[in-house]
Tab-separated table of C-alpha atoms in Angstrom:
chain	number	residue	atom	x	y	z
A	1	MET	CA	-12.298	54.882	40.508
A	2	ASN	CA	-11.476	51.354	41.020
A	3	LYS	CA	-11.328	49.900	37.269
A	4	THR	CA	-9.936	46.373	38.329
A	5	LEU	CA	-11.731	44.426	37.986
A	6	THR	CA	-12.890	40.429	37.839
A	7	VAL	CA	-13.278	38.386	34.671
A	8	SER	CA	-16.790	37.159	34.588
A	9	GLN	CA	-17.368	41.426	36.114
A	10	LEU	CA	-15.888	42.591	32.891
A	11	ASN	CA	-17.553	39.945	30.501
A	12	LEU	CA	-20.608	40.717	31.755
A	13	PHE	CA	-20.769	44.734	31.767
A	14	ILE	CA	-19.743	44.063	28.001
A	15	LYS	CA	-21.704	41.654	27.977
A	16	GLY	CA	-24.404	44.394	28.919
A	17	VAL	CA	-23.075	46.323	26.377
A	18	PHE	CA	-24.637	44.976	23.520
A	19	ALA	CA	-27.915	43.911	24.883
A	20	ASP	CA	-28.791	48.155	25.855
A	21	GLU	CA	-26.796	48.684	21.793
A	22	TYR	CA	-30.703	48.330	20.241
A	23	ILE	CA	-28.825	48.670	16.972
A	24	LEU	CA	-27.079	45.206	17.442
A	25	HIS	CA	-30.599	43.494	17.967
A	26	ASP	CA	-31.978	43.418	14.801
A	27	ILE	CA	-30.353	43.458	12.028
A	28	TRP	CA	-29.442	42.290	8.633
A	29	VAL	CA	-26.393	40.827	7.944
A	30	ARG	CA	-24.428	39.714	4.359
A	31	GLY	CA	-21.464	38.260	3.907
A	32	GLU	CA	-20.634	35.087	2.293
A	33	VAL	CA	-20.493	31.470	3.239
A	34	ARG	CA	-16.745	30.326	4.501
A	35	GLU	CA	-17.538	27.310	7.024
A	36	PHE	CA	-21.213	24.948	7.340
A	37	LYS	CA	-22.043	22.856	10.706
A	38	VAL	CA	-24.823	21.154	11.886
A	39	SER	CA	-24.133	20.210	15.446
A	40	GLY	CA	-27.177	18.426	17.095
A	41	ASN	CA	-29.980	21.213	17.096
A	42	SER	CA	-27.849	23.749	16.195
A	43	THR	CA	-26.272	25.444	12.946
A	44	TYR	CA	-22.962	27.086	12.798
A	45	ILE	CA	-22.683	29.142	9.762
A	46	THR	CA	-18.764	31.133	9.742
A	47	LEU	CA	-19.404	34.283	7.455
A	48	TYR	CA	-16.520	35.908	5.492
A	49	GLU	CA	-15.794	39.419	3.989
A	50	ASN	CA	-12.962	41.312	2.347
A	51	GLU	CA	-11.520	39.068	4.953
A	52	CYS	CA	-13.181	39.620	8.367
A	53	VAL	CA	-15.396	36.869	9.660
A	54	LEU	CA	-18.312	36.325	11.540
A	55	ASN	CA	-19.108	33.405	13.863
A	56	CYS	CA	-22.835	33.539	14.106
A	57	VAL	CA	-25.148	30.296	15.477
A	58	LYS	CA	-28.740	29.872	14.925
A	59	PHE	CA	-30.610	27.105	17.615
A	60	SER	CA	-32.395	24.237	15.220
A	61	SER	CA	-31.155	22.776	12.143
A	62	LEU	CA	-30.507	24.017	8.898
A	63	GLU	CA	-30.458	22.566	5.278
A	64	ASP	CA	-27.169	22.838	3.715
A	65	ILE	CA	-25.366	26.014	2.858
A	66	GLU	CA	-23.266	25.228	0.163
A	67	VAL	CA	-19.459	27.177	1.398
A	68	GLY	CA	-18.709	29.958	-0.719
A	69	LYS	CA	-22.660	30.679	-1.113
A	70	LYS	CA	-23.176	35.059	-0.483
A	71	VAL	CA	-26.241	35.128	2.276
A	72	LEU	CA	-28.589	37.771	3.875
A	73	LEU	CA	-28.658	36.971	7.536
A	74	ARG	CA	-31.715	38.295	9.974
A	75	GLY	CA	-30.981	38.562	13.703
A	76	GLY	CA	-28.628	40.300	16.543
A	77	VAL	CA	-25.204	40.176	18.567
A	78	ASN	CA	-24.965	38.750	21.583
A	79	PHE	CA	-22.255	38.322	23.985
A	80	PHE	CA	-21.788	35.032	26.242
A	81	GLU	CA	-19.414	35.668	28.318
A	82	LYS	CA	-18.717	32.877	30.335
A	83	GLY	CA	-16.992	31.760	26.719
A	84	GLY	CA	-16.089	35.317	25.755
A	85	ARG	CA	-17.134	35.921	22.417
A	86	ILE	CA	-19.371	37.541	20.414
A	87	SER	CA	-21.718	35.881	18.357
A	88	PHE	CA	-24.727	36.466	15.648
A	89	ILE	CA	-27.518	34.402	16.733
A	90	ILE	CA	-30.227	33.881	13.084
A	91	LYS	CA	-33.622	33.654	12.874
A	92	GLU	CA	-33.702	34.652	9.639
A	93	VAL	CA	-30.938	32.817	6.291
A	94	LYS	CA	-31.494	33.929	2.348
A	95	ILE	CA	-29.685	33.117	0.842
A	96	GLU	CA	-28.494	35.579	-2.704
A	97	GLY	CA	-26.197	33.576	-5.277
A	98	GLU	CA	-22.940	32.651	-5.741
A	99	GLY	CA	-20.084	34.523	-3.427
A	100	GLU	CA	-17.427	36.703	-4.605
A	101	ASN	CA	-14.538	35.056	-3.072
A	102	ALA	CA	-16.226	31.790	-4.104
A	103	LEU	CA	-16.563	32.916	-7.837
A	104	ALA	CA	-12.680	34.552	-7.933
A	105	LEU	CA	-12.129	31.198	-6.468
A	106	LYS	CA	-13.735	29.052	-8.482
A	107	LYS	CA	-12.096	30.975	-11.499
A	108	LEU	CA	-8.821	30.486	-10.477
A	109	LYS	CA	-9.083	27.090	-10.513
A	110	GLU	CA	-10.213	26.467	-14.163
A	111	LYS	CA	-7.875	28.768	-14.919
A	112	LEU	CA	-5.590	27.237	-13.484
A	113	GLN	CA	-6.587	23.214	-14.940
A	114	LYS	CA	-6.998	24.794	-18.659
A	115	GLU	CA	-2.867	24.942	-18.046
A	116	GLY	CA	-3.448	21.009	-17.008
A	117	LEU	CA	-1.533	22.750	-13.501
A	118	PHE	CA	-3.916	19.766	-12.088
A	119	GLU	CA	-2.430	17.024	-13.864
A	120	LYS	CA	0.002	15.047	-10.844
A	121	GLY	CA	3.655	14.969	-12.635
A	122	LEU	CA	5.949	13.424	-9.669
A	123	GLU	CA	5.456	9.708	-8.663
A	124	LEU	CA	6.059	9.644	-5.405
A	125	PRO	CA	9.102	6.958	-5.199
A	126	PHE	CA	8.796	3.450	-3.795
A	127	LEU	CA	11.325	4.121	-1.489
A	128	VAL	CA	10.939	7.542	0.161
A	129	LYS	CA	14.139	7.116	2.759
A	130	LYS	CA	14.371	11.208	3.111
A	131	MET	CA	11.830	13.967	3.177
A	132	CYS	CA	11.477	17.119	4.575
A	133	VAL	CA	8.467	18.414	6.333
A	134	ILE	CA	7.711	22.396	5.980
A	135	THR	CA	4.611	23.024	8.561
A	136	GLY	CA	4.328	25.383	11.036
A	137	ASN	CA	3.941	23.585	14.007
A	138	ALA	CA	6.732	21.097	14.069
A	139	GLY	CA	5.853	19.121	17.425
A	140	ILE	CA	2.482	17.887	16.429
A	141	VAL	CA	3.206	16.549	12.971
A	142	ILE	CA	6.092	15.173	13.402
A	143	HIS	CA	4.715	13.640	16.394
A	144	ASP	CA	1.701	12.738	13.978
A	145	ILE	CA	4.255	11.292	11.246
A	146	LEU	CA	6.970	9.279	13.373
A	147	SER	CA	4.461	7.613	15.401
A	148	VAL	CA	2.608	5.789	12.015
A	149	LEU	CA	6.636	5.268	10.317
A	150	LYS	CA	8.417	4.878	13.038
A	151	LYS	CA	9.137	0.837	11.834
A	152	ILE	CA	10.885	2.045	8.045
A	153	PRO	CA	13.620	3.850	8.397
A	154	ILE	CA	13.587	7.482	6.954
A	155	GLU	CA	15.291	10.229	7.560
A	156	ILE	CA	13.097	13.311	8.165
A	157	ALA	CA	14.105	17.372	8.079
A	158	VAL	CA	12.305	19.966	8.731
A	159	PHE	CA	10.658	23.560	7.579
A	160	THR	CA	9.261	25.205	10.013
A	161	VAL	CA	6.941	29.511	8.040
A	162	LYS	CA	4.383	30.910	8.466
A	163	ILE	CA	0.775	28.595	7.865
A	164	GLN	CA	-1.642	31.514	7.912
A	165	GLY	CA	-1.739	34.696	6.951
A	166	GLU	CA	-0.135	37.287	5.482
A	167	GLY	CA	2.404	37.022	4.362
A	168	ALA	CA	2.856	33.017	5.014
A	169	SER	CA	2.944	31.259	0.887
A	170	GLU	CA	5.853	34.354	0.471
A	171	GLU	CA	7.678	31.561	3.524
A	172	ILE	CA	6.512	28.429	2.159
A	173	ILE	CA	7.743	28.837	-1.321
A	174	ARG	CA	10.902	30.524	0.265
A	175	ALA	CA	10.953	26.802	1.854
A	176	LEU	CA	10.668	24.819	-1.533
A	177	ASN	CA	12.792	27.074	-2.864
A	178	ALA	CA	15.733	26.005	-0.220
A	179	VAL	CA	15.540	22.331	-0.392
A	180	GLU	CA	14.381	22.029	-3.993
A	181	ASN	CA	18.355	21.560	-4.801
A	182	THR	CA	18.690	18.538	-2.205
A	183	ASN	CA	18.471	14.711	-1.920
A	184	TYR	CA	15.047	14.390	-0.428
A	185	ASP	CA	12.948	12.227	-2.192
A	186	CYS	CA	9.860	13.790	-1.457
A	187	ILE	CA	8.563	17.154	0.121
A	188	LEU	CA	5.278	17.555	3.193
A	189	ILE	CA	3.423	20.329	3.180
A	190	ALA	CA	1.320	19.764	6.286
A	191	ARG	CA	-0.336	21.715	8.991
A	192	GLY	CA	-3.691	20.535	11.455
A	193	GLY	CA	-6.396	21.290	10.127
A	194	GLY	CA	-7.706	25.107	10.586
A	195	SER	CA	-10.794	27.113	10.006
A	196	ALA	CA	-11.641	27.703	5.645
A	197	ALA	CA	-10.155	31.675	6.646
A	198	ASP	CA	-6.995	29.736	7.845
A	199	LEU	CA	-6.652	28.065	5.195
A	200	ASP	CA	-6.394	31.105	2.165
A	201	VAL	CA	-2.942	31.052	1.124
A	202	PHE	CA	-2.986	27.051	-0.107
A	203	ASN	CA	-5.661	28.427	-1.598
A	204	CYS	CA	-2.660	31.007	-2.801
A	205	GLU	CA	-2.154	31.562	-7.962
A	206	LYS	CA	1.632	31.540	-6.621
A	207	LEU	CA	2.648	29.307	-4.094
A	208	SER	CA	0.119	26.250	-6.209
A	209	ARG	CA	1.855	27.369	-9.655
A	210	TYR	CA	5.146	26.812	-7.731
A	211	VAL	CA	4.312	22.836	-6.167
A	212	ALA	CA	2.005	22.132	-9.697
A	213	ASN	CA	5.334	23.482	-11.366
A	214	TYR	CA	8.383	21.561	-8.395
A	215	SER	CA	11.046	19.342	-10.085
A	216	LYS	CA	10.290	16.697	-6.814
A	217	PRO	CA	6.900	15.664	-5.811
A	218	VAL	CA	4.960	17.410	-2.729
A	219	ILE	CA	2.488	15.470	-0.795
A	220	SER	CA	-0.322	18.423	0.677
A	221	ALA	CA	-1.449	17.811	4.510
A	222	ILE	CA	-2.766	20.573	5.390
A	223	GLY	CA	-6.176	19.471	6.433
A	224	HIS	CA	-8.926	20.813	4.752
A	225	GLU	CA	-11.872	18.155	4.805
A	226	VAL	CA	-14.511	19.893	3.221
A	227	ASP	CA	-13.271	21.295	-0.501
A	228	TYR	CA	-9.573	20.994	-1.921
A	229	SER	CA	-7.696	24.042	-2.103
A	230	LEU	CA	-5.630	24.635	-5.081
A	231	VAL	CA	-2.363	24.006	-3.451
A	232	ASP	CA	-3.922	20.220	-3.344
A	233	LEU	CA	-5.121	19.996	-6.563
A	234	CYS	CA	-1.413	20.968	-8.246
A	235	ALA	CA	0.433	18.866	-5.291
A	236	ARG	CA	1.639	14.820	-6.594
A	237	THR	CA	-0.549	13.289	-3.211
A	238	ARG	CA	-3.197	15.643	-1.443
A	239	CYS	CA	-4.125	13.752	2.107
A	240	ALA	CA	-6.853	15.320	4.940
A	241	THR	CA	-3.926	14.490	7.896
A	242	PRO	CA	-0.486	14.478	7.659
A	243	SER	CA	-0.660	10.934	9.957
A	244	ILE	CA	-2.423	9.610	6.564
A	245	ALA	CA	0.299	11.552	4.402
A	246	ALA	CA	2.888	9.390	6.368
A	247	GLN	CA	0.740	5.720	6.040
A	248	ILE	CA	1.387	6.506	2.071
A	249	ILE	CA	4.488	6.422	2.608
A	250	LEU	CA	4.722	3.534	4.948
A	251	ASP	CA	2.322	1.770	2.556
A	252	LYS	CA	4.355	2.300	-1.246
A	253	PHE	CA	7.467	0.916	1.302
A	254	LEU	CA	5.223	-2.710	2.853
A	255	SER	CA	4.224	-2.836	-1.013
A	256	ARG	CA	7.820	-2.784	-2.686
A	257	PHE	CA	9.063	-4.480	0.814
A	258	ALA	CA	5.881	-7.604	-0.068
A	259	LEU	CA	7.015	-7.380	-3.914
A	260	VAL	CA	10.289	-7.832	-3.531
A	261	GLN	CA	10.210	-10.494	-0.178
A	262	SER	CA	7.706	-11.779	-2.740
A	263	TYR	CA	10.913	-12.052	-5.929
A	264	LYS	CA	13.380	-13.416	-3.354
A	265	GLU	CA	10.813	-16.374	-2.900
A	266	LYS	CA	10.111	-16.722	-6.581
A	267	LEU	CA	14.090	-16.427	-6.663
A	268	SER	CA	14.870	-19.144	-4.110
A	269	PHE	CA	12.260	-21.251	-5.250
A	270	ILE	CA	13.951	-20.740	-8.666
A	271	ILE	CA	17.557	-21.295	-7.639
A	272	THR	CA	16.662	-24.558	-6.025
A	273	ARG	CA	14.743	-26.352	-8.910
A	274	LEU	CA	17.045	-25.270	-11.320
A	275	TYR	CA	19.842	-27.235	-8.226
A	276	GLU	CA	17.392	-29.690	-8.266
A	277	LYS	CA	17.616	-30.367	-12.081
A	278	LYS	CA	20.840	-28.997	-12.441
A	279	SER	CA	21.800	-32.093	-9.879
A	280	LEU	CA	20.473	-34.757	-10.674
A	281	SER	CA	21.433	-34.553	-14.554
A	282	LEU	CA	25.400	-34.132	-13.488
A	283	LYS	CA	24.586	-37.053	-11.487
A	284	ASN	CA	23.277	-38.548	-14.019
A	285	LEU	CA	26.096	-37.654	-17.016
A	286	SER	CA	27.995	-38.765	-14.149
A	287	ASN	CA	26.941	-41.799	-14.986
A	288	GLU	CA	26.248	-41.771	-18.110
A	289	ILE	CA	30.593	-40.766	-17.593
A	290	SER	CA	31.529	-43.379	-15.380
A	291	TYR	CA	30.174	-46.147	-17.594
A	292	ALA	CA	31.473	-45.064	-20.601
A	293	GLY	CA	34.370	-44.333	-18.808
A	294	GLU	CA	34.700	-48.906	-18.019
A	295	ARG	CA	33.501	-49.629	-21.219
A	296	LYS	CA	36.294	-47.433	-22.851
A	297	LEU	CA	38.789	-48.933	-19.412
A	298	SER	CA	37.245	-52.168	-20.130
A	299	SER	CA	38.336	-51.686	-24.587
A	300	TYR	CA	41.801	-50.730	-23.609
A	301	ILE	CA	42.735	-52.965	-21.600
A	302	ARG	CA	41.760	-55.627	-23.682
A	303	LYS	CA	43.283	-53.833	-26.356
A	304	ILE	CA	46.558	-53.875	-23.789
A	305	THR	CA	45.765	-57.564	-22.949
A	306	LEU	CA	45.552	-58.532	-26.726
A	307	ASN	CA	48.652	-56.101	-27.861
A	308	ALA	CA	50.456	-57.711	-24.955
A	309	GLN	CA	49.428	-61.069	-25.562
A	310	SER	CA	50.554	-60.169	-28.793
A	311	MET	CA	54.005	-58.386	-28.506
A	312	SER	CA	54.650	-61.485	-26.336
A	313	ASN	CA	54.213	-63.771	-29.121
A	314	ILE	CA	55.674	-62.241	-31.696
A	315	LEU	CA	59.018	-61.842	-28.693
A	316	GLU	CA	58.886	-65.400	-27.996
A	317	ALA	CA	58.838	-66.544	-31.925
A	318	LYS	CA	61.899	-63.564	-32.294
A	319	LEU	CA	63.678	-65.764	-28.994
A	320	ARG	CA	62.929	-69.323	-30.614
A	321	ASN	CA	64.158	-67.962	-33.711
A	322	ASP	CA	67.228	-66.396	-32.742
A	323	GLU	CA	67.782	-69.619	-30.137
A	324	GLN	CA	67.747	-71.347	-33.281
A	325	LYS	CA	70.760	-69.155	-35.163
A	326	ILE	CA	72.447	-69.106	-32.040
A	327	ALA	CA	72.437	-72.931	-32.315
A	328	ASN	CA	73.717	-72.721	-35.849
A	329	LEU	CA	76.106	-70.393	-35.373
A	330	ALA	CA	77.632	-72.962	-32.926
A	331	THR	CA	77.575	-75.405	-34.731
A	332	SER	CA	79.119	-73.870	-37.379
A	333	LEU	CA	81.706	-72.409	-34.814
A	334	ASP	CA	81.695	-75.384	-33.349
A	335	GLN	CA	83.081	-77.779	-37.007
A	336	LEU	CA	85.814	-74.497	-37.013
A	337	SER	CA	87.132	-74.770	-34.308
A	338	PRO	CA	89.999	-75.862	-34.247
A	339	LEU	CA	89.636	-78.282	-31.825
A	340	LYS	CA	88.162	-80.638	-33.797
A	341	LEU	CA	91.156	-80.578	-36.973
A	342	LEU	CA	93.058	-81.261	-33.772
A	343	LYS	CA	91.152	-84.704	-33.080
A	344	ARG	CA	91.255	-85.834	-37.143
A	345	GLY	CA	94.351	-85.214	-37.289
A	346	PHE	CA	96.105	-82.489	-37.695
A	347	VAL	CA	98.294	-80.768	-35.613
A	348	LYS	CA	99.169	-76.411	-34.599
A	349	VAL	CA	103.000	-75.548	-35.219
A	350	GLU	CA	103.881	-73.042	-32.706
A	351	LYS	CA	108.098	-71.802	-32.545
A	352	ASP	CA	108.615	-70.234	-29.665
A	353	GLY	CA	105.145	-69.820	-28.907
A	354	LYS	CA	104.257	-68.680	-32.866
A	355	THR	CA	102.295	-70.613	-34.603
A	356	ILE	CA	104.476	-71.682	-38.151
A	357	THR	CA	102.802	-71.912	-41.164
A	358	SER	CA	105.592	-72.554	-43.438
A	359	SER	CA	108.812	-75.029	-43.565
A	360	SER	CA	110.671	-71.317	-44.529
A	361	GLU	CA	109.926	-70.018	-41.141
A	362	VAL	CA	112.120	-72.676	-39.635
A	363	LYS	CA	115.166	-74.214	-39.520
A	364	ALA	CA	116.838	-77.942	-39.332
A	365	ASN	CA	117.870	-78.033	-35.251
A	366	GLU	CA	115.422	-75.456	-34.244
A	367	ASN	CA	113.419	-76.760	-31.459
A	368	ILE	CA	109.236	-76.722	-32.738
A	369	ASP	CA	105.673	-77.703	-29.796
A	370	ILE	CA	103.662	-80.303	-32.115
A	371	ILE	CA	100.550	-79.487	-30.542
A	372	LEU	CA	98.547	-81.635	-31.162
A	373	HIS	CA	94.463	-81.976	-29.459
A	374	ASP	CA	95.680	-83.410	-26.340
A	375	GLY	CA	99.000	-82.307	-25.679
A	376	THR	CA	101.842	-80.189	-26.846
A	377	LEU	CA	104.719	-83.146	-28.530
A	378	GLN	CA	108.496	-81.158	-28.866
A	379	THR	CA	110.933	-82.389	-30.607
A	380	LYS	CA	114.026	-80.668	-32.960
A	381	ILE	CA	113.503	-80.044	-36.543
A	382	GLN	CA	116.245	-82.924	-38.313
A	383	LYS	CA	115.305	-82.393	-42.096
A	384	ILE	CA	113.252	-79.037	-44.089
A	385	GLU	CA	112.194	-80.354	-47.316
A	386	VAL	CA	109.890	-77.224	-49.726
A	387	ARG	CA	107.180	-78.781	-51.853
A	388	ASN	CA	107.624	-76.540	-55.691
A	389	ASN	CA	103.610	-76.697	-55.136
A	390	GLY	CA	102.860	-76.729	-52.082
A	391	ILE	CA	101.062	-79.313	-51.509
């Protein structure tokens, strides 16, 4: 037997197997609504139970069914050979109440909220210089982030981890632990969306507590737009996509940059006004100093001029006085001059150039000189007569 089949042959065979199983044509299936979406005239429901999922479709629109509700669906199983997928074709829907998983998640959410784990702690810095991204698909996520942040200076490190399925929460915790004591300004936990079942890891109590008590600001961007996960509620900031998270960082940077620019402009204006004011004050002060200096200089010049004039007058008076004294002294000296005495008939007697003042200093027959005011007489002593009274 030839067991080689084409894809279309095998899919048609599988479709026939499902079509031949009567039990799969009209059955009731119970489960919890994990996803609900109306597109055009079709309604798509994803049922979840005990970690198993079933894709269901009704070819008509239904009223919204809240995610987490327990429902009972009547219909049949069909295999679509072109898409190679199994779907449960819905004929009837009964809502039975809250699903077990939804109730458990609700209780856990209330518990964490009472403990204060949803109260936002660390604020994101205005200027994020270094950011660590924990993700499962680094290429797409980093491309989306860089497309937003390409114009600002930022260093981005990437930790690639498992982000869905068994063991994913433990890997994310290990990554958070590895970068906690580093100098990253914030941590971004990101993924590119997924079904509600794919995002179960972000409702993990242990991971949620770790994020709530983390020492750095955590941004959650796990692509779940319908409901907030527990990690979303415990993170500092929740974003629908990595691009939106990057936009928040950019907006904070731009707002701080705008604030700095505003301060710069205000400071420049203040400095300019202060400069102008000080320049004017300095100019006025310079004028005042110049005017005061001129006045003081004029005063000093007047004082110096008066003092100089006074000193000149004093010196002139003193000179005149001294001249008079000199004239008087000259007159006195002139009166005492030997020449004056000689003119009045007195003579001077010298012997051998020595003045004779007494008759005892000469002897008879000695030569002497008699000095008159207009000449000298040379003579010889004939006789000496001595007066007893000296006259």
